[in-house]
XYZ file of C-alpha atoms in Angstrom:
744
model
C -58.379 120.064 -139.919
C -60.717 117.127 -140.279
C -62.631 116.080 -137.187
C -63.453 112.595 -136.041
C -67.037 111.821 -136.894
C -69.537 111.580 -134.067
C -73.376 111.689 -134.087
C -73.605 115.428 -133.408
C -71.143 116.185 -136.205
C -73.086 113.970 -138.617
C -76.304 115.703 -137.696
C -74.869 119.193 -138.142
C -73.299 118.280 -141.484
C -76.435 116.638 -142.862
C -79.105 118.975 -141.518
C -77.452 122.411 -141.572
C -78.154 123.141 -145.248
C -80.848 120.541 -145.917
C -82.866 119.639 -142.808
C -85.344 116.767 -143.168
C -89.015 117.280 -143.559
C -91.323 115.947 -140.875
C -92.320 113.111 -143.198
C -88.697 112.160 -143.897
C -87.795 112.293 -140.211
C -90.661 109.980 -139.214
C -89.875 107.587 -142.095
C -86.199 107.497 -141.108
C -87.108 106.880 -137.493
C -89.269 103.915 -138.543
C -86.422 102.457 -140.607
C -84.119 102.748 -137.597
C -86.570 101.308 -135.063
C -87.344 98.334 -137.327
C -83.677 97.493 -137.828
C -83.510 98.317 -141.537
C -80.200 100.205 -141.262
C -76.709 98.969 -140.388
C -73.172 100.361 -140.158
C -71.134 99.013 -143.098
C -67.905 100.898 -142.430
C -66.836 102.982 -139.432
C -63.558 104.879 -139.455
C -62.606 108.107 -137.650
C -63.247 110.243 -140.738
C -65.536 108.136 -142.887
C -68.728 106.202 -142.081
C -70.874 104.126 -144.474
C -74.391 102.808 -143.822
C -76.571 100.343 -145.713
C -80.330 100.946 -145.556
C -82.670 98.109 -146.541
C -86.156 99.554 -147.131
C -88.744 96.760 -147.282
C -89.409 95.722 -150.874
C -87.022 98.336 -152.310
C -83.405 98.323 -153.564
C -80.601 98.682 -151.058
C -79.518 102.275 -150.308
C -76.008 103.414 -149.350
C -75.376 106.485 -147.167
C -71.859 107.910 -146.775
C -70.465 110.556 -144.416
C -66.959 111.948 -144.931
C -65.191 114.384 -142.643
C -63.635 117.242 -144.635
C -61.512 120.181 -143.605
C -64.477 122.528 -143.937
C -67.246 120.319 -142.601
C -68.975 117.021 -143.301
C -69.874 115.624 -146.723
C -73.123 113.637 -146.759
C -74.192 111.501 -149.720
C -77.138 109.148 -150.212
C -77.444 106.900 -153.273
C -81.196 107.547 -153.493
C -80.411 111.183 -154.350
C -77.888 110.038 -156.915
C -80.540 107.988 -158.715
C -83.306 110.536 -158.579
C -81.419 113.807 -158.988
C -80.289 116.472 -156.539
C -82.293 116.636 -153.327
C -83.019 119.768 -151.329
C -83.884 118.057 -148.029
C -82.178 115.343 -146.016
C -83.928 112.071 -146.818
C -85.228 109.353 -144.484
C -82.160 107.184 -145.185
C -79.842 109.872 -143.788
C -82.070 110.263 -140.729
C -82.016 106.498 -140.092
C -78.231 106.414 -140.500
C -77.633 109.183 -137.943
C -79.896 107.466 -135.408
C -78.085 104.171 -135.994
C -74.679 105.827 -135.569
C -75.716 107.223 -132.216
C -76.337 103.665 -130.942
C -73.142 102.465 -132.596
C -71.010 105.088 -130.852
C -72.533 104.292 -127.475
C -71.521 100.660 -127.934
C -68.102 101.452 -129.449
C -66.260 104.179 -127.568
C -63.793 106.144 -129.748
C -60.067 106.130 -129.049
C -59.404 109.038 -126.683
C -55.938 110.046 -127.856
C -57.227 110.745 -131.378
C -59.862 113.144 -130.080
C -57.309 114.773 -127.832
C -54.857 115.371 -130.675
C -57.640 116.546 -132.965
C -58.572 119.257 -130.477
C -54.929 120.266 -130.069
C -54.496 121.241 -133.725
C -55.227 124.924 -134.349
C -56.112 125.858 -137.945
C -53.846 128.550 -139.364
C -51.258 128.532 -136.564
C -47.615 127.925 -137.482
C -44.738 127.131 -135.181
C -42.474 130.131 -134.513
C -38.733 130.539 -134.345
C -36.873 131.908 -131.338
C -34.486 134.884 -131.231
C -33.526 135.950 -127.736
C -31.495 139.027 -126.832
C -30.513 140.556 -123.504
C -29.199 143.904 -122.364
C -27.118 145.311 -119.528
C -27.255 147.978 -116.856
C -25.475 151.305 -116.637
C -23.709 152.769 -113.622
C -26.140 155.205 -111.985
C -27.229 156.038 -108.428
C -30.396 153.886 -108.492
C -31.837 150.833 -110.203
C -34.735 151.412 -112.622
C -37.092 148.441 -112.879
C -40.627 147.392 -113.635
C -43.029 145.564 -111.378
C -45.564 143.067 -112.777
C -48.451 142.614 -110.374
C -52.000 141.294 -110.373
C -54.932 143.638 -110.015
C -58.088 143.202 -108.022
C -60.053 142.683 -111.239
C -58.798 139.102 -111.445
C -61.048 137.968 -108.624
C -64.039 139.673 -110.234
C -63.697 138.547 -113.834
C -61.774 135.267 -113.614
C -59.598 136.369 -116.519
C -55.949 137.463 -116.284
C -55.658 141.085 -115.077
C -52.110 142.360 -114.697
C -50.553 145.790 -114.580
C -46.971 146.953 -114.819
C -45.622 149.786 -112.677
C -42.363 151.633 -113.180
C -40.335 151.618 -109.970
C -37.002 152.889 -108.674
C -34.911 150.859 -106.263
C -32.466 152.705 -103.976
C -29.662 150.894 -102.184
C -29.411 151.113 -98.427
C -26.228 151.891 -96.500
C -25.456 148.268 -95.654
C -25.382 146.900 -99.228
C -23.640 148.638 -102.108
C -25.735 148.901 -105.309
C -22.749 147.623 -107.297
C -23.174 144.222 -105.648
C -26.818 144.097 -106.642
C -25.928 144.916 -110.233
C -23.697 141.866 -110.367
C -26.575 139.582 -109.348
C -30.089 140.858 -110.143
C -31.541 137.616 -108.766
C -30.718 138.937 -105.295
C -33.032 141.945 -105.613
C -36.144 140.184 -104.191
C -34.108 139.058 -101.192
C -32.658 142.573 -100.944
C -36.145 144.090 -100.908
C -37.355 141.631 -98.259
C -34.323 142.423 -96.091
C -35.406 146.019 -95.860
C -32.097 147.270 -97.195
C -33.634 148.841 -100.289
C -36.041 151.650 -100.776
C -38.607 151.203 -103.540
C -40.635 153.970 -105.104
C -43.399 153.779 -107.694
C -42.486 156.658 -109.992
C -44.917 159.075 -111.558
C -44.389 160.719 -114.918
C -42.935 163.908 -113.428
C -40.327 162.109 -111.363
C -38.871 159.952 -114.127
C -36.692 162.660 -115.591
C -35.455 163.757 -112.135
C -34.480 160.323 -110.889
C -31.068 159.174 -112.090
C -30.656 155.410 -112.332
C -27.878 153.118 -113.456
C -29.727 151.443 -116.267
C -31.862 154.221 -117.814
C -30.315 156.813 -120.065
C -31.921 160.049 -121.160
C -33.631 158.448 -124.169
C -35.229 155.805 -121.984
C -36.457 158.386 -119.516
C -37.992 160.470 -122.326
C -39.689 157.365 -123.686
C -41.124 156.468 -120.311
C -42.438 159.985 -119.841
C -44.218 159.746 -123.192
C -45.611 156.307 -122.392
C -46.904 157.651 -119.112
C -49.018 160.166 -120.971
C -50.525 157.620 -123.392
C -50.818 154.647 -121.051
C -53.983 155.822 -119.376
C -52.337 155.993 -116.013
C -52.500 159.785 -115.701
C -49.598 161.029 -113.652
C -48.842 157.465 -112.562
C -46.643 155.233 -114.687
C -48.511 151.961 -115.160
C -49.793 149.865 -118.056
C -52.993 147.859 -118.328
C -53.972 144.953 -120.611
C -54.213 146.938 -123.835
C -50.660 148.259 -123.459
C -48.867 145.180 -122.152
C -47.998 143.703 -125.543
C -46.376 146.968 -126.645
C -44.449 147.198 -123.416
C -43.255 143.587 -123.383
C -42.330 143.405 -127.062
C -40.603 146.812 -127.366
C -39.096 147.815 -124.009
C -38.674 144.839 -121.727
C -36.006 142.699 -123.399
C -33.153 144.588 -121.670
C -34.987 145.810 -118.554
C -35.441 144.476 -115.050
C -38.915 143.061 -114.484
C -39.997 141.695 -111.149
C -43.099 139.778 -110.188
C -44.863 140.754 -107.000
C -46.218 143.825 -105.243
C -44.591 147.013 -103.941
C -44.424 145.326 -100.545
C -43.364 141.863 -101.678
C -41.169 141.284 -104.740
C -41.295 137.544 -105.425
C -38.721 136.979 -108.131
C -36.936 138.416 -111.129
C -38.627 137.596 -114.446
C -36.729 137.138 -117.715
C -38.535 138.565 -120.719
C -38.424 136.755 -124.058
C -39.937 139.162 -126.569
C -39.785 136.676 -129.439
C -42.573 134.176 -129.987
C -42.202 131.056 -127.921
C -43.607 127.880 -129.333
C -45.506 124.807 -128.338
C -43.642 121.560 -128.738
C -44.394 117.858 -128.508
C -41.722 115.555 -127.263
C -42.112 111.988 -128.527
C -40.186 109.203 -126.823
C -40.344 105.440 -126.703
C -42.505 104.109 -123.924
C -40.174 103.187 -121.049
C -41.945 99.952 -120.142
C -43.710 98.526 -123.185
C -43.808 98.878 -126.997
C -45.324 102.172 -128.087
C -44.767 105.889 -127.696
C -45.268 108.641 -125.135
C -46.203 112.237 -126.075
C -45.362 115.100 -123.707
C -46.321 118.742 -124.397
C -43.694 121.444 -123.804
C -43.129 125.171 -124.262
C -39.814 126.263 -125.747
C -39.032 129.795 -124.589
C -35.557 131.004 -125.351
C -33.176 128.433 -123.959
C -35.727 127.157 -121.502
C -37.954 124.117 -121.940
C -41.088 124.247 -119.821
C -43.068 121.076 -119.218
C -46.826 121.500 -119.443
C -47.427 119.076 -116.630
C -49.106 121.461 -114.212
C -51.651 124.061 -115.207
C -50.826 126.185 -112.143
C -47.237 126.672 -113.365
C -48.468 128.469 -116.492
C -50.020 131.800 -115.590
C -51.588 133.985 -118.319
C -50.720 137.682 -118.205
C -52.729 138.777 -121.256
C -54.553 136.868 -123.919
C -54.462 138.831 -127.167
C -51.694 138.331 -127.935
C -50.835 135.725 -125.363
C -48.185 136.487 -122.748
C -47.551 133.932 -120.027
C -45.402 133.463 -116.965
C -43.944 130.073 -116.218
C -41.360 129.788 -113.452
C -39.020 132.780 -114.033
C -39.868 133.336 -117.687
C -42.263 135.816 -119.282
C -42.848 134.858 -122.886
C -45.166 135.426 -125.781
C -47.100 132.406 -127.043
C -49.755 132.651 -129.756
C -51.873 129.751 -128.616
C -55.483 129.286 -127.730
C -55.751 129.199 -123.910
C -58.128 126.261 -124.322
C -55.364 124.350 -126.124
C -52.917 125.047 -123.297
C -55.513 123.972 -120.764
C -56.124 120.824 -122.787
C -52.447 119.892 -122.741
C -52.076 120.805 -119.100
C -55.009 118.518 -118.284
C -53.297 115.597 -120.002
C -49.538 116.198 -119.908
C -48.678 112.694 -121.089
C -50.308 110.637 -123.847
C -49.507 106.972 -124.363
C -49.808 105.476 -127.842
C -50.004 101.692 -128.197
C -47.654 99.987 -130.638
C -50.478 98.976 -133.010
C -51.636 102.624 -133.177
C -48.192 104.101 -133.657
C -48.326 104.009 -137.464
C -51.607 105.956 -137.530
C -50.194 108.580 -135.167
C -47.013 109.123 -137.154
C -48.529 108.931 -140.626
C -51.644 111.027 -140.079
C -51.398 113.152 -136.921
C -47.725 114.061 -136.669
C -47.432 115.637 -140.166
C -50.340 117.910 -139.245
C -49.187 118.605 -135.710
C -45.730 119.462 -137.072
C -47.303 122.388 -138.907
C -48.066 124.019 -135.523
C -45.849 122.332 -132.979
C -42.148 121.763 -132.796
C -41.742 117.981 -132.678
C -38.796 116.764 -130.630
C -37.630 113.553 -129.019
C -35.506 110.564 -129.921
C -38.359 108.440 -131.298
C -38.561 110.394 -134.565
C -35.863 111.238 -137.092
C -36.304 114.309 -139.289
C -34.835 114.997 -142.691
C -34.932 118.274 -144.636
C -33.031 117.190 -147.739
C -34.855 118.436 -150.873
C -37.263 115.931 -152.400
C -38.216 116.811 -155.994
C -41.559 115.902 -157.531
C -40.707 112.668 -159.327
C -43.888 110.804 -160.159
C -47.650 110.544 -160.160
C -50.031 107.766 -159.207
C -53.697 106.976 -159.635
C -55.563 104.841 -157.108
C -58.698 103.145 -158.417
C -61.514 102.118 -156.086
C -65.247 101.563 -156.051
C -67.928 103.476 -154.163
C -71.108 101.487 -154.431
C -71.538 100.922 -158.150
C -69.342 103.849 -159.144
C -65.669 103.889 -160.138
C -63.554 106.497 -158.377
C -60.008 107.739 -159.019
C -57.661 109.396 -156.514
C -54.410 111.006 -157.719
C -51.327 111.137 -155.507
C -47.970 112.807 -156.134
C -44.578 111.270 -155.468
C -41.722 113.258 -153.976
C -38.941 110.724 -154.097
C -40.236 107.855 -151.986
C -42.931 109.984 -150.350
C -46.562 110.090 -151.408
C -48.736 113.204 -151.093
C -52.532 112.945 -151.455
C -54.014 116.269 -152.642
C -57.420 115.347 -151.198
C -56.047 116.309 -147.778
C -56.953 119.986 -147.518
C -54.725 120.431 -144.446
C -51.597 120.018 -146.554
C -49.938 123.301 -147.471
C -46.918 124.093 -149.572
C -44.604 122.544 -146.972
C -45.591 119.186 -145.468
C -44.088 116.556 -143.220
C -44.367 113.054 -144.646
C -43.445 109.752 -142.935
C -41.195 107.390 -144.846
C -43.277 104.637 -146.508
C -41.173 101.858 -144.951
C -40.175 103.503 -141.659
C -42.889 105.795 -140.343
C -40.573 107.096 -137.600
C -38.455 108.738 -140.286
C -40.212 111.965 -141.336
C -39.273 114.033 -144.352
C -39.850 117.750 -144.828
C -41.217 118.282 -148.337
C -41.723 121.538 -150.181
C -44.444 120.837 -152.721
C -44.456 121.916 -156.374
C -48.055 123.104 -156.401
C -47.964 124.357 -160.013
C -46.954 120.969 -161.454
C -49.438 119.180 -159.202
C -52.226 121.437 -160.476
C -51.199 120.878 -164.109
C -51.225 117.105 -163.672
C -54.603 117.199 -161.933
C -56.074 119.394 -164.679
C -54.897 116.916 -167.339
C -57.048 114.174 -165.829
C -60.147 115.851 -167.246
C -58.933 115.028 -170.754
C -59.334 111.336 -169.913
C -63.025 111.398 -169.046
C -62.698 112.378 -165.361
C -64.393 115.120 -163.371
C -64.295 116.344 -159.781
C -66.611 114.459 -157.431
C -68.301 115.692 -154.279
C -65.257 114.571 -152.289
C -62.341 116.927 -152.789
C -59.374 115.280 -154.486
C -61.466 112.327 -155.706
C -62.453 112.065 -159.362
C -65.515 110.436 -160.926
C -66.247 109.469 -164.525
C -68.057 111.860 -166.809
C -71.626 110.939 -167.724
C -70.819 109.525 -171.180
C -67.716 107.609 -170.115
C -68.269 103.940 -169.298
C -66.034 102.362 -166.612
C -64.710 99.700 -169.010
C -63.892 102.320 -171.631
C -61.938 104.255 -169.042
C -60.117 101.186 -167.713
C -59.274 99.600 -171.048
C -58.819 102.707 -173.194
C -57.924 105.686 -171.004
C -55.831 103.943 -168.362
C -53.248 102.747 -170.940
C -53.009 106.351 -172.147
C -52.464 107.560 -168.596
C -49.736 104.962 -168.165
C -48.061 106.349 -171.295
C -48.218 109.804 -169.682
C -46.258 108.480 -166.706
C -48.990 107.589 -164.194
C -48.632 104.511 -162.029
C -51.950 102.680 -161.612
C -52.819 101.098 -158.266
C -55.871 99.316 -156.911
C -57.036 97.767 -160.166
C -56.653 94.227 -158.848
C -58.884 95.075 -155.872
C -61.853 96.108 -158.011
C -64.807 93.759 -157.777
C -67.442 95.171 -160.126
C -65.117 96.667 -162.723
C -62.506 93.932 -163.005
C -60.614 93.951 -166.270
C -58.280 91.456 -167.885
C -55.496 93.309 -169.651
C -54.127 90.255 -171.426
C -54.428 90.263 -175.210
C -56.873 87.667 -176.595
C -55.508 84.464 -178.106
C -57.706 82.312 -180.366
C -57.057 78.638 -179.679
C -57.970 76.551 -182.763
C -58.162 72.747 -182.884
C -58.501 71.852 -186.592
C -59.662 68.447 -187.834
C -59.667 67.299 -191.449
C -62.962 66.041 -192.938
C -64.054 64.690 -196.323
C -64.838 68.028 -197.885
C -64.370 70.493 -195.049
C -62.263 71.618 -192.120
C -63.829 71.586 -188.665
C -62.415 74.025 -186.101
C -63.189 73.560 -182.415
C -62.046 76.751 -180.648
C -62.136 79.101 -177.682
C -60.411 82.374 -176.796
C -58.060 82.889 -173.861
C -57.111 86.064 -172.019
C -54.141 84.860 -170.013
C -55.520 82.100 -167.782
C -59.161 83.050 -168.327
C -61.241 81.725 -171.214
C -64.333 82.695 -173.152
C -66.227 80.601 -175.687
C -66.243 81.437 -179.377
C -70.023 81.746 -179.247
C -69.755 84.572 -176.683
C -67.153 86.301 -178.834
C -69.472 86.077 -181.848
C -72.436 87.315 -179.800
C -70.416 90.341 -178.620
C -69.331 91.108 -182.185
C -72.899 90.899 -183.456
C -73.899 93.464 -180.819
C -70.905 95.618 -181.830
C -69.533 95.438 -178.296
C -65.889 96.188 -177.632
C -65.671 94.026 -174.524
C -66.650 90.499 -173.563
C -67.172 88.954 -170.130
C -64.755 86.133 -169.363
C -65.302 82.945 -167.378
C -63.876 84.468 -164.177
C -66.259 87.443 -164.353
C -63.668 89.952 -165.559
C -63.969 91.881 -168.808
C -61.650 91.476 -171.781
C -61.191 93.899 -174.640
C -61.848 92.910 -178.257
C -59.101 94.822 -180.065
C -60.151 95.998 -183.508
C -57.005 94.645 -185.199
C -57.457 91.216 -183.648
C -61.157 91.130 -184.531
C -60.419 92.007 -188.155
C -57.866 89.197 -188.290
C -60.140 86.410 -187.060
C -63.035 87.675 -189.136
C -61.142 86.635 -192.270
C -61.866 83.064 -191.206
C -65.156 83.520 -189.352
C -66.873 85.145 -192.336
C -65.932 82.218 -194.645
C -67.384 79.442 -192.536
C -70.453 78.240 -190.722
C -70.604 78.310 -186.922
C -72.350 75.832 -184.682
C -71.914 76.929 -181.062
C -68.148 76.791 -180.584
C -67.391 74.932 -183.819
C -66.578 76.435 -187.187
C -66.762 74.626 -190.542
C -64.715 75.751 -193.531
C -64.138 74.448 -197.012
C -60.861 72.625 -197.578
C -60.118 75.313 -200.125
C -59.285 77.550 -197.128
C -56.602 75.230 -195.806
C -53.765 77.645 -196.555
C -55.699 80.553 -194.995
C -56.346 78.538 -191.820
C -52.728 77.417 -191.738
C -51.490 81.001 -192.023
C -53.968 82.076 -189.364
C -52.574 79.460 -186.969
C -49.149 81.067 -187.306
C -50.354 84.649 -186.689
C -49.843 86.531 -183.453
C -52.894 86.172 -181.235
C -53.750 82.727 -182.610
C -52.623 79.323 -181.433
C -53.675 76.241 -183.388
C -53.423 72.480 -183.494
C -54.539 70.166 -186.281
C -54.609 66.459 -187.081
C -52.057 64.763 -189.330
C -54.318 64.751 -192.401
C -54.637 68.520 -192.277
C -50.885 69.034 -192.312
C -50.432 66.502 -195.149
C -53.043 68.293 -197.190
C -51.448 71.655 -196.438
C -47.980 70.408 -197.326
C -49.183 69.050 -200.669
C -50.448 72.503 -201.541
C -47.277 74.205 -200.352
C -45.078 71.765 -202.284
C -46.878 72.441 -205.559
C -44.245 73.513 -208.104
C -45.311 71.663 -211.322
C -48.002 69.245 -212.578
C -46.592 65.780 -213.313
C -47.080 64.124 -216.717
C -49.365 61.064 -216.725
C -49.938 58.333 -219.330
C -53.174 57.925 -221.243
C -54.991 54.887 -219.805
C -54.918 51.771 -221.992
C -58.681 51.371 -221.944
C -59.163 54.806 -223.501
C -60.019 54.540 -227.211
C -58.722 57.694 -228.713
C -55.845 60.075 -229.080
C -55.479 63.288 -227.141
C -54.114 66.503 -228.471
C -51.351 68.115 -226.406
C -53.654 70.624 -224.766
C -56.079 67.788 -223.996
C -53.240 65.781 -222.448
C -52.444 68.829 -220.288
C -56.073 68.785 -219.140
C -55.697 65.110 -218.210
C -52.544 65.927 -216.226
C -54.436 68.678 -214.408
C -57.386 66.451 -213.479
C -55.056 63.673 -212.275
C -53.158 66.194 -210.176
C -56.354 67.422 -208.501
C -57.436 63.843 -207.860
C -54.143 62.682 -206.397
C -53.835 65.829 -204.284
C -57.419 65.496 -203.047
C -58.127 68.966 -204.342
C -61.256 70.384 -205.828
C -60.638 72.028 -209.156
C -61.961 73.339 -212.450
C -61.233 72.387 -216.067
C -62.330 75.331 -218.159
C -62.070 75.855 -221.916
C -64.093 76.859 -224.974
C -66.980 74.730 -226.245
C -66.102 71.942 -228.650
C -62.466 71.507 -227.716
C -62.887 68.155 -225.979
C -63.549 68.729 -222.284
C -65.889 65.704 -222.309
C -63.162 63.541 -223.897
C -60.604 64.718 -221.320
C -62.996 63.904 -218.480
C -63.759 60.410 -219.835
C -60.031 59.771 -220.218
C -59.536 60.856 -216.592
C -62.372 58.586 -215.365
C -60.835 55.664 -217.273
C -57.508 56.260 -215.516
C -59.255 56.297 -212.153
C -61.024 53.015 -213.006
C -57.727 51.311 -213.902
C -56.130 52.649 -210.713
C -58.954 51.299 -208.561
C -58.848 47.899 -210.263
C -55.135 47.625 -209.583
C -55.851 48.283 -205.908
C -58.872 45.988 -206.054
C -60.932 48.882 -204.751
C -63.708 49.504 -207.265
C -65.364 52.849 -206.807
C -68.144 54.856 -208.401
C -67.817 58.363 -209.772
C -70.758 60.747 -209.929
C -71.167 62.878 -213.017
C -73.665 65.750 -212.837
C -74.813 67.258 -216.148
C -77.840 68.926 -217.672
C -80.484 66.372 -218.693
C -80.143 67.403 -222.335
C -76.523 66.200 -222.308
C -77.032 62.853 -220.605
C -77.436 61.051 -223.957
C -74.295 62.746 -225.307
C -72.285 61.598 -222.321
C -73.535 58.059 -222.796
C -72.669 58.112 -226.490
C -69.186 59.602 -225.967
C -68.442 57.145 -223.135
C -69.368 54.174 -225.300
C -67.088 55.454 -228.062
C -63.972 56.518 -226.111
C -64.267 54.638 -222.787
C -66.209 51.451 -223.459
C -64.906 49.824 -220.251
C -66.761 52.365 -218.122
C -70.070 51.184 -216.796
C -72.633 53.972 -217.167
C -75.883 54.227 -215.209
C -78.185 57.153 -216.026
C -79.835 58.231 -212.822
C -82.107 61.105 -213.582
C -85.801 60.302 -213.977
C -88.588 60.610 -211.430
C -88.753 56.860 -210.765
C -85.134 56.492 -209.665
C -84.658 54.507 -206.486
C -83.202 55.695 -203.203
C -81.521 52.361 -202.475
C -77.965 51.918 -203.880
C -78.409 48.107 -203.790
C -80.920 48.405 -206.607
C -78.256 49.626 -209.039
C -77.507 47.168 -211.865
C -73.953 46.168 -212.592
C -73.818 47.936 -215.920
C -75.897 50.396 -217.899
C -77.944 49.845 -221.133
C -76.604 50.885 -224.495
C -76.986 54.573 -225.334
C -79.894 55.614 -227.585
C -79.636 57.650 -230.769
C -82.611 59.739 -229.683
C -81.792 63.365 -228.997
C -83.482 62.981 -225.647
C -82.656 60.013 -223.445
C -85.434 57.503 -223.005
C -86.382 57.133 -219.375
C -85.598 53.691 -218.132
C -86.936 52.302 -214.902
C -83.759 52.059 -212.975
C -83.068 52.121 -209.327
C -82.437 55.553 -207.896
C -79.394 56.452 -205.798
């Protein structure tokens, strides 16, 4: 059973195995006195402190109440390795908690209920039986009386004597047999003779209710009871006597001179009970302790009404009932000292969800405020709760039995537990746990990079497992295995965005290139293309988004966008590509994980490419002086097609088959087209210097209307306005003669 944390408990848990050195104690005391420690979280079973050493990183100290003690953890030990002594941060935290508790008194009912839970004690069932009397000449009975040792020791000291009651002349014994409750009155009236019987007299004294077997048994017990010739039983024999021989016998409380009352013996185990009712005057609950003995319900509202007869095992007298009750006398005294506990409405949920399932393991819970259900609840599901401790990611598994959730970190839970309904905590379900399946599920967590932490039932990541790898890689696998994941949205340091990335492309059409302005979106969060590229260069699998969360870079998606990224040039968040990649970009815009927009020119250019089925036939321009062969005419058609489609292209063939002639014919057609539109334009022809003269000569022969300007020598001008309107006549020299001409 976990205990509420208090300063003494913290000190015993922290110092028992690793007490502080004198240096650490003095350093911790200085931290406390100078106000460098504060309480960050204070709950009944968990306390966190933040220590702020001057000029050093912040330190976190955590205390957790466990079933077997107190877990103490300091982050300074985590960073520097295992420590053998309690550090100064732990000392400062304990001193701070002492002041905190003095200023913040704990809730009393929690402490009271904590003390009332006995480890290892289960509630018992009740089986009561009774016997009758036989027709004899006397009544055989037993007398339970206190001894003089009680005043000397202060502990219960009782003895039991065997007695015979003889009827007087004025009252027939048969009448007494009909109403044993009248015996005390009969004894006080003086109409009965009572004799304490010794071992030798038992067999000679006939009585209505003792047969020969009983008399032989009593004679034997006389010899072993320690009473010598007298028939009486002391503490060590009382349990044997009560549990074996008293269920069908007459037992009276009193002395040989004064019999007080007849006592009913219940040889079965009685049980402690808690009755829970609605508060009669205001919202909330009222707890009342009881003892259920046979058919009787005894209220523990007065310590004097519960008298111990012997303690090991416990036999008690309350009113007219002698019963066995395996309970710590201190627990009974505790309940008797506070026979009624009031629980406020805002604390009711804590009582019913945490305390009652544990109290139900030892107490019978009764009352109209709680409904119980014992219908079987199979193990139906498994959950993982994610949370952060400092800068560490933690995982807590919980098992689902129908609608009920069981946390294995609670060491008090056994095979059978009582669980409040998640929506109505006054409705409590009895659950028999499937411990084998729970253990198998818990063991499987280690295959996903988890290991047991210092806190039982809480898992930490293995040393080589990064939190983002676990969240983005292992968690989806756990979901496939049937785990429900909770708490992910509450993470602050390790926030992940599980949306798939979408590349948003805005494509514009340039003269010779495509310009792509882009970013990447994970749901509603964005990240720039430059950050994506930086992460890829570092071979990272995750990228930080604008909202601070982390997004995964799936390998398949990365390979897809790299088809475009590797072909272009990037400038911050812009990408430039050749127009030759128009179809690739267009296909990329239609892929999953990519969304794109483009201007009208881009789509026109794309459509021209897509609509390409054949190359149209064109006429030879009128200004061209020559005749083309069929294959040369096909070359002209090809060049016109590239020009009209605004494509780049290549005219390739063997040497000497007229590629120059085809090109001059094409340039002549362009010149005529421009003149018709009254839009004269210049074409640039790039060739080796050794062929410049040949181009001039061939142009003059086949395309005399073309104006040629050689622009190749070192004196060429940089100002286009210096260009003459037409070029000089070509020379017959094998090498062109440099002419001072303006340079482009």
